[in-house]
Amino acid sequence: MKPQILVTRRLPQKAMELLEENFHVECNPNDRVLTRDELLEYVKGKHGLLPLLTDAIDAEVMDSAGEGLRIIANYAVGYNNIDLEAATARKIAVTNTPGVLTETTADLTMALLLAVARRVVESDTFARAGKYQGWAPLLFVGPDVHHKTLGLFGFGRRGLAVAKRAAGFDMRIFYHDLQRAEAEVEKQVNAEYVDKETLLKESDFISLHVPLLPETEHLIGPEELSSMKPTAFIINTSRGEVIDEDALVVALQARKIAGAGLDVFEHEPKIHPTLAKMGNVVILPHIGSASIETRTKMGLVAAQNLIATLKGEVPPNCLNPEVYE
Ligand code: DGY
């Protein structure tokens, strides 16, 4: 008998095929997030779960699945939707999909940065509305991106991937992280390690690449926003909660900063109504990793984690290896 797994929302075909070859798969038949009650019901009797970042997998869900649950293979690199401690206490492995979405998310980070600085979305809306009357010296002028200073909060895989792209625009790269990177990593992009204050005060663009942890929640609040240049932009493709969204709205309204490019929001899927009305804010619906190739790879990585675990092996991307001790 094949192990039973739950996939909480249909994934790209290749990933579904691999899962179906190896497991008895129950998949959410609807193209929407499962309600809490549905989730609690669907997990019953499953040996593995493949949830998305929109599914809160806590102790109640784990207990509803029952004692046979061995693995929660998150379809994301971030795993703040899973109660890792509760899983570890129940000897359930938790895995994520690191690495495969780094480059794709870095591409989108640059897209957001360029779009907000060069007013791409505003210009597109204007032109489609039939308002274009001909070339004009001041039509949608914005700041240059090339040769400006990019400040990265977080200089792991994703921060470095963004820095590589920014280096192609001859940007000066500042970064701040808990630990300074190895000299050869810094050298690849001429990155300069600076303290938080310097990064905030001197960057023209600030981009966030930290995981959501208690220490990074509201990393950017009123004080940080006030330290930024009034000409600076903030870009967020990490997690919405890293920015205090109310404080961001206040800073944008008071012109304390020039604009924002946001792929993630503090209360997803809700978007602060004021942000949605601002021309100097580009808003995307959390599509950082949304390339066909990457979403397929994420599914294949999650499937490999399920396959290994349910064969009795340690899964390649285990976040709580202590369950095997
Ligand atoms: C992740 O994997 O954590 C992303 O936010 C989803 O693309």
PDB file of N, CA, C and O in Angstrom, residues 206-240:
ATOM      1  N   ILE A 206      16.803  50.003  -0.624  1.00  0.00           N
ATOM      2  CA  ILE A 206      17.022  49.018   0.449  1.00  0.00           C
ATOM      3  C   ILE A 206      16.175  47.796   0.109  1.00  0.00           C
ATOM      4  O   ILE A 206      14.982  47.926  -0.202  1.00  0.00           O
ATOM      5  N   SER A 207      16.792  46.628   0.135  1.00  0.00           N
ATOM      6  CA  SER A 207      16.067  45.409  -0.209  1.00  0.00           C
ATOM      7  C   SER A 207      16.216  44.398   0.922  1.00  0.00           C
ATOM      8  O   SER A 207      17.303  44.226   1.472  1.00  0.00           O
ATOM      9  N   LEU A 208      15.105  43.737   1.257  1.00  0.00           N
ATOM     10  CA  LEU A 208      15.075  42.880   2.455  1.00  0.00           C
ATOM     11  C   LEU A 208      15.167  41.404   2.078  1.00  0.00           C
ATOM     12  O   LEU A 208      14.362  40.922   1.263  1.00  0.00           O
ATOM     13  N   HIS A 209      16.113  40.717   2.681  1.00  0.00           N
ATOM     14  CA  HIS A 209      16.322  39.293   2.368  1.00  0.00           C
ATOM     15  C   HIS A 209      16.587  38.490   3.629  1.00  0.00           C
ATOM     16  O   HIS A 209      17.523  37.701   3.701  1.00  0.00           O
ATOM     17  N   VAL A 210      15.752  38.735   4.631  1.00  0.00           N
ATOM     18  CA  VAL A 210      15.892  38.016   5.910  1.00  0.00           C
ATOM     19  C   VAL A 210      14.685  37.088   6.082  1.00  0.00           C
ATOM     20  O   VAL A 210      13.611  37.368   5.558  1.00  0.00           O
ATOM     21  N   PRO A 211      14.870  35.976   6.811  1.00  0.00           N
ATOM     22  CA  PRO A 211      13.696  35.135   7.093  1.00  0.00           C
ATOM     23  C   PRO A 211      12.820  35.812   8.148  1.00  0.00           C
ATOM     24  O   PRO A 211      13.303  36.693   8.867  1.00  0.00           O
ATOM     25  N   LEU A 212      11.567  35.409   8.229  1.00  0.00           N
ATOM     26  CA  LEU A 212      10.714  35.955   9.287  1.00  0.00           C
ATOM     27  C   LEU A 212      10.950  35.175  10.578  1.00  0.00           C
ATOM     28  O   LEU A 212      10.670  33.984  10.671  1.00  0.00           O
ATOM     29  N   LEU A 213      11.502  35.884  11.549  1.00  0.00           N
ATOM     30  CA  LEU A 213      11.782  35.320  12.871  1.00  0.00           C
ATOM     31  C   LEU A 213      11.309  36.361  13.878  1.00  0.00           C
ATOM     32  O   LEU A 213      11.112  37.531  13.497  1.00  0.00           O
ATOM     33  N   PRO A 214      11.171  35.989  15.144  1.00  0.00           N
ATOM     34  CA  PRO A 214      10.773  37.026  16.110  1.00  0.00           C
ATOM     35  C   PRO A 214      11.712  38.241  16.040  1.00  0.00           C
ATOM     36  O   PRO A 214      11.272  39.385  16.143  1.00  0.00           O
ATOM     37  N   GLU A 215      12.998  37.996  15.777  1.00  0.00           N
ATOM     38  CA  GLU A 215      13.978  39.114  15.754  1.00  0.00           C
ATOM     39  C   GLU A 215      13.860  39.971  14.489  1.00  0.00           C
ATOM     40  O   GLU A 215      14.393  41.084  14.451  1.00  0.00           O
ATOM     41  N   THR A 216      13.250  39.441  13.433  1.00  0.00           N
ATOM     42  CA  THR A 216      13.174  40.243  12.196  1.00  0.00           C
ATOM     43  C   THR A 216      11.783  40.830  11.976  1.00  0.00           C
ATOM     44  O   THR A 216      11.580  41.578  11.025  1.00  0.00           O
ATOM     45  N   GLU A 217      10.835  40.485  12.833  1.00  0.00           N
ATOM     46  CA  GLU A 217       9.498  41.066  12.693  1.00  0.00           C
ATOM     47  C   GLU A 217       9.616  42.576  12.956  1.00  0.00           C
ATOM     48  O   GLU A 217      10.220  43.008  13.926  1.00  0.00           O
ATOM     49  N   HIS A 218       9.097  43.385  12.070  1.00  0.00           N
ATOM     50  CA  HIS A 218       9.182  44.850  12.141  1.00  0.00           C
ATOM     51  C   HIS A 218      10.635  45.329  12.229  1.00  0.00           C
ATOM     52  O   HIS A 218      10.929  46.312  12.908  1.00  0.00           O
ATOM     53  N   LEU A 219      11.500  44.637  11.537  1.00  0.00           N
ATOM     54  CA  LEU A 219      12.895  45.089  11.422  1.00  0.00           C
ATOM     55  C   LEU A 219      12.903  46.527  10.889  1.00  0.00           C
ATOM     56  O   LEU A 219      13.747  47.346  11.259  1.00  0.00           O
ATOM     57  N   ILE A 220      11.953  46.796  10.000  1.00  0.00           N
ATOM     58  CA  ILE A 220      11.822  48.155   9.464  1.00  0.00           C
ATOM     59  C   ILE A 220      10.554  48.771  10.056  1.00  0.00           C
ATOM     60  O   ILE A 220       9.430  48.373   9.722  1.00  0.00           O
ATOM     61  N   GLY A 221      10.767  49.712  10.961  1.00  0.00           N
ATOM     62  CA  GLY A 221       9.660  50.400  11.626  1.00  0.00           C
ATOM     63  C   GLY A 221       9.824  51.903  11.457  1.00  0.00           C
ATOM     64  O   GLY A 221      10.634  52.357  10.635  1.00  0.00           O
ATOM     65  N   PRO A 222       9.092  52.690  12.262  1.00  0.00           N
ATOM     66  CA  PRO A 222       9.121  54.143  12.108  1.00  0.00           C
ATOM     67  C   PRO A 222      10.534  54.735  12.183  1.00  0.00           C
ATOM     68  O   PRO A 222      10.906  55.593  11.385  1.00  0.00           O
ATOM     69  N   GLU A 223      11.312  54.234  13.130  1.00  0.00           N
ATOM     70  CA  GLU A 223      12.663  54.783  13.322  1.00  0.00           C
ATOM     71  C   GLU A 223      13.550  54.538  12.107  1.00  0.00           C
ATOM     72  O   GLU A 223      14.244  55.433  11.621  1.00  0.00           O
ATOM     73  N   GLU A 224      13.484  53.306  11.603  1.00  0.00           N
ATOM     74  CA  GLU A 224      14.323  52.937  10.452  1.00  0.00           C
ATOM     75  C   GLU A 224      13.896  53.742   9.224  1.00  0.00           C
ATOM     76  O   GLU A 224      14.737  54.249   8.469  1.00  0.00           O
ATOM     77  N   LEU A 225      12.588  53.871   9.046  1.00  0.00           N
ATOM     78  CA  LEU A 225      12.095  54.598   7.872  1.00  0.00           C
ATOM     79  C   LEU A 225      12.502  56.071   7.952  1.00  0.00           C
ATOM     80  O   LEU A 225      12.825  56.699   6.940  1.00  0.00           O
ATOM     81  N   SER A 226      12.519  56.600   9.170  1.00  0.00           N
ATOM     82  CA  SER A 226      12.925  58.008   9.337  1.00  0.00           C
ATOM     83  C   SER A 226      14.410  58.198   9.068  1.00  0.00           C
ATOM     84  O   SER A 226      14.845  59.301   8.754  1.00  0.00           O
ATOM     85  N   SER A 227      15.185  57.131   9.233  1.00  0.00           N
ATOM     86  CA  SER A 227      16.632  57.257   8.984  1.00  0.00           C
ATOM     87  C   SER A 227      16.961  57.221   7.496  1.00  0.00           C
ATOM     88  O   SER A 227      18.066  57.547   7.093  1.00  0.00           O
ATOM     89  N   MET A 228      16.022  56.753   6.684  1.00  0.00           N
ATOM     90  CA  MET A 228      16.327  56.601   5.246  1.00  0.00           C
ATOM     91  C   MET A 228      16.332  57.948   4.546  1.00  0.00           C
ATOM     92  O   MET A 228      15.743  58.922   5.017  1.00  0.00           O
ATOM     93  N   LYS A 229      16.984  57.998   3.392  1.00  0.00           N
ATOM     94  CA  LYS A 229      16.983  59.235   2.604  1.00  0.00           C
ATOM     95  C   LYS A 229      15.570  59.492   2.071  1.00  0.00           C
ATOM     96  O   LYS A 229      14.883  58.531   1.691  1.00  0.00           O
ATOM     97  N   PRO A 230      15.169  60.730   1.953  1.00  0.00           N
ATOM     98  CA  PRO A 230      13.820  60.984   1.386  1.00  0.00           C
ATOM     99  C   PRO A 230      13.721  60.566  -0.080  1.00  0.00           C
ATOM    100  O   PRO A 230      12.621  60.447  -0.621  1.00  0.00           O
ATOM    101  N   THR A 231      14.857  60.332  -0.702  1.00  0.00           N
ATOM    102  CA  THR A 231      14.869  59.895  -2.110  1.00  0.00           C
ATOM    103  C   THR A 231      14.991  58.374  -2.234  1.00  0.00           C
ATOM    104  O   THR A 231      15.108  57.848  -3.346  1.00  0.00           O
ATOM    105  N   ALA A 232      15.005  57.680  -1.112  1.00  0.00           N
ATOM    106  CA  ALA A 232      15.276  56.234  -1.150  1.00  0.00           C
ATOM    107  C   ALA A 232      13.994  55.406  -1.313  1.00  0.00           C
ATOM    108  O   ALA A 232      12.890  55.854  -0.975  1.00  0.00           O
ATOM    109  N   PHE A 233      14.195  54.196  -1.811  1.00  0.00           N
ATOM    110  CA  PHE A 233      13.088  53.259  -2.026  1.00  0.00           C
ATOM    111  C   PHE A 233      13.336  52.003  -1.205  1.00  0.00           C
ATOM    112  O   PHE A 233      14.483  51.593  -1.030  1.00  0.00           O
ATOM    113  N   ILE A 234      12.232  51.379  -0.771  1.00  0.00           N
ATOM    114  CA  ILE A 234      12.384  50.099  -0.064  1.00  0.00           C
ATOM    115  C   ILE A 234      11.706  48.999  -0.881  1.00  0.00           C
ATOM    116  O   ILE A 234      10.624  49.198  -1.425  1.00  0.00           O
ATOM    117  N   ILE A 235      12.401  47.852  -0.948  1.00  0.00           N
ATOM    118  CA  ILE A 235      11.912  46.727  -1.747  1.00  0.00           C
ATOM    119  C   ILE A 235      11.779  45.527  -0.817  1.00  0.00           C
ATOM    120  O   ILE A 235      12.721  45.196  -0.094  1.00  0.00           O
ATOM    121  N   ASN A 236      10.622  44.857  -0.865  1.00  0.00           N
ATOM    122  CA  ASN A 236      10.453  43.684   0.004  1.00  0.00           C
ATOM    123  C   ASN A 236       9.935  42.476  -0.772  1.00  0.00           C
ATOM    124  O   ASN A 236       8.810  42.479  -1.273  1.00  0.00           O
ATOM    125  N   THR A 237      10.804  41.462  -0.872  1.00  0.00           N
ATOM    126  CA  THR A 237      10.382  40.177  -1.459  1.00  0.00           C
ATOM    127  C   THR A 237      10.593  39.054  -0.435  1.00  0.00           C
ATOM    128  O   THR A 237      10.686  37.892  -0.814  1.00  0.00           O
ATOM    129  N   SER A 238      10.699  39.421   0.859  1.00  0.00           N
ATOM    130  CA  SER A 238      10.944  38.378   1.873  1.00  0.00           C
ATOM    131  C   SER A 238       9.630  37.971   2.531  1.00  0.00           C
ATOM    132  O   SER A 238       8.915  37.113   2.011  1.00  0.00           O
ATOM    133  N   ARG A 239       9.285  38.601   3.641  1.00  0.00           N
ATOM    134  CA  ARG A 239       7.997  38.373   4.285  1.00  0.00           C
ATOM    135  C   ARG A 239       7.444  39.730   4.699  1.00  0.00           C
ATOM    136  O   ARG A 239       8.199  40.603   5.178  1.00  0.00           O
ATOM    137  N   GLY A 240       6.138  39.903   4.555  1.00  0.00           N
ATOM    138  CA  GLY A 240       5.510  41.183   4.828  1.00  0.00           C
ATOM    139  C   GLY A 240       5.753  41.698   6.234  1.00  0.00           C
ATOM    140  O   GLY A 240       5.948  42.898   6.456  1.00  0.00           O
TER     141      GLY A 240
END
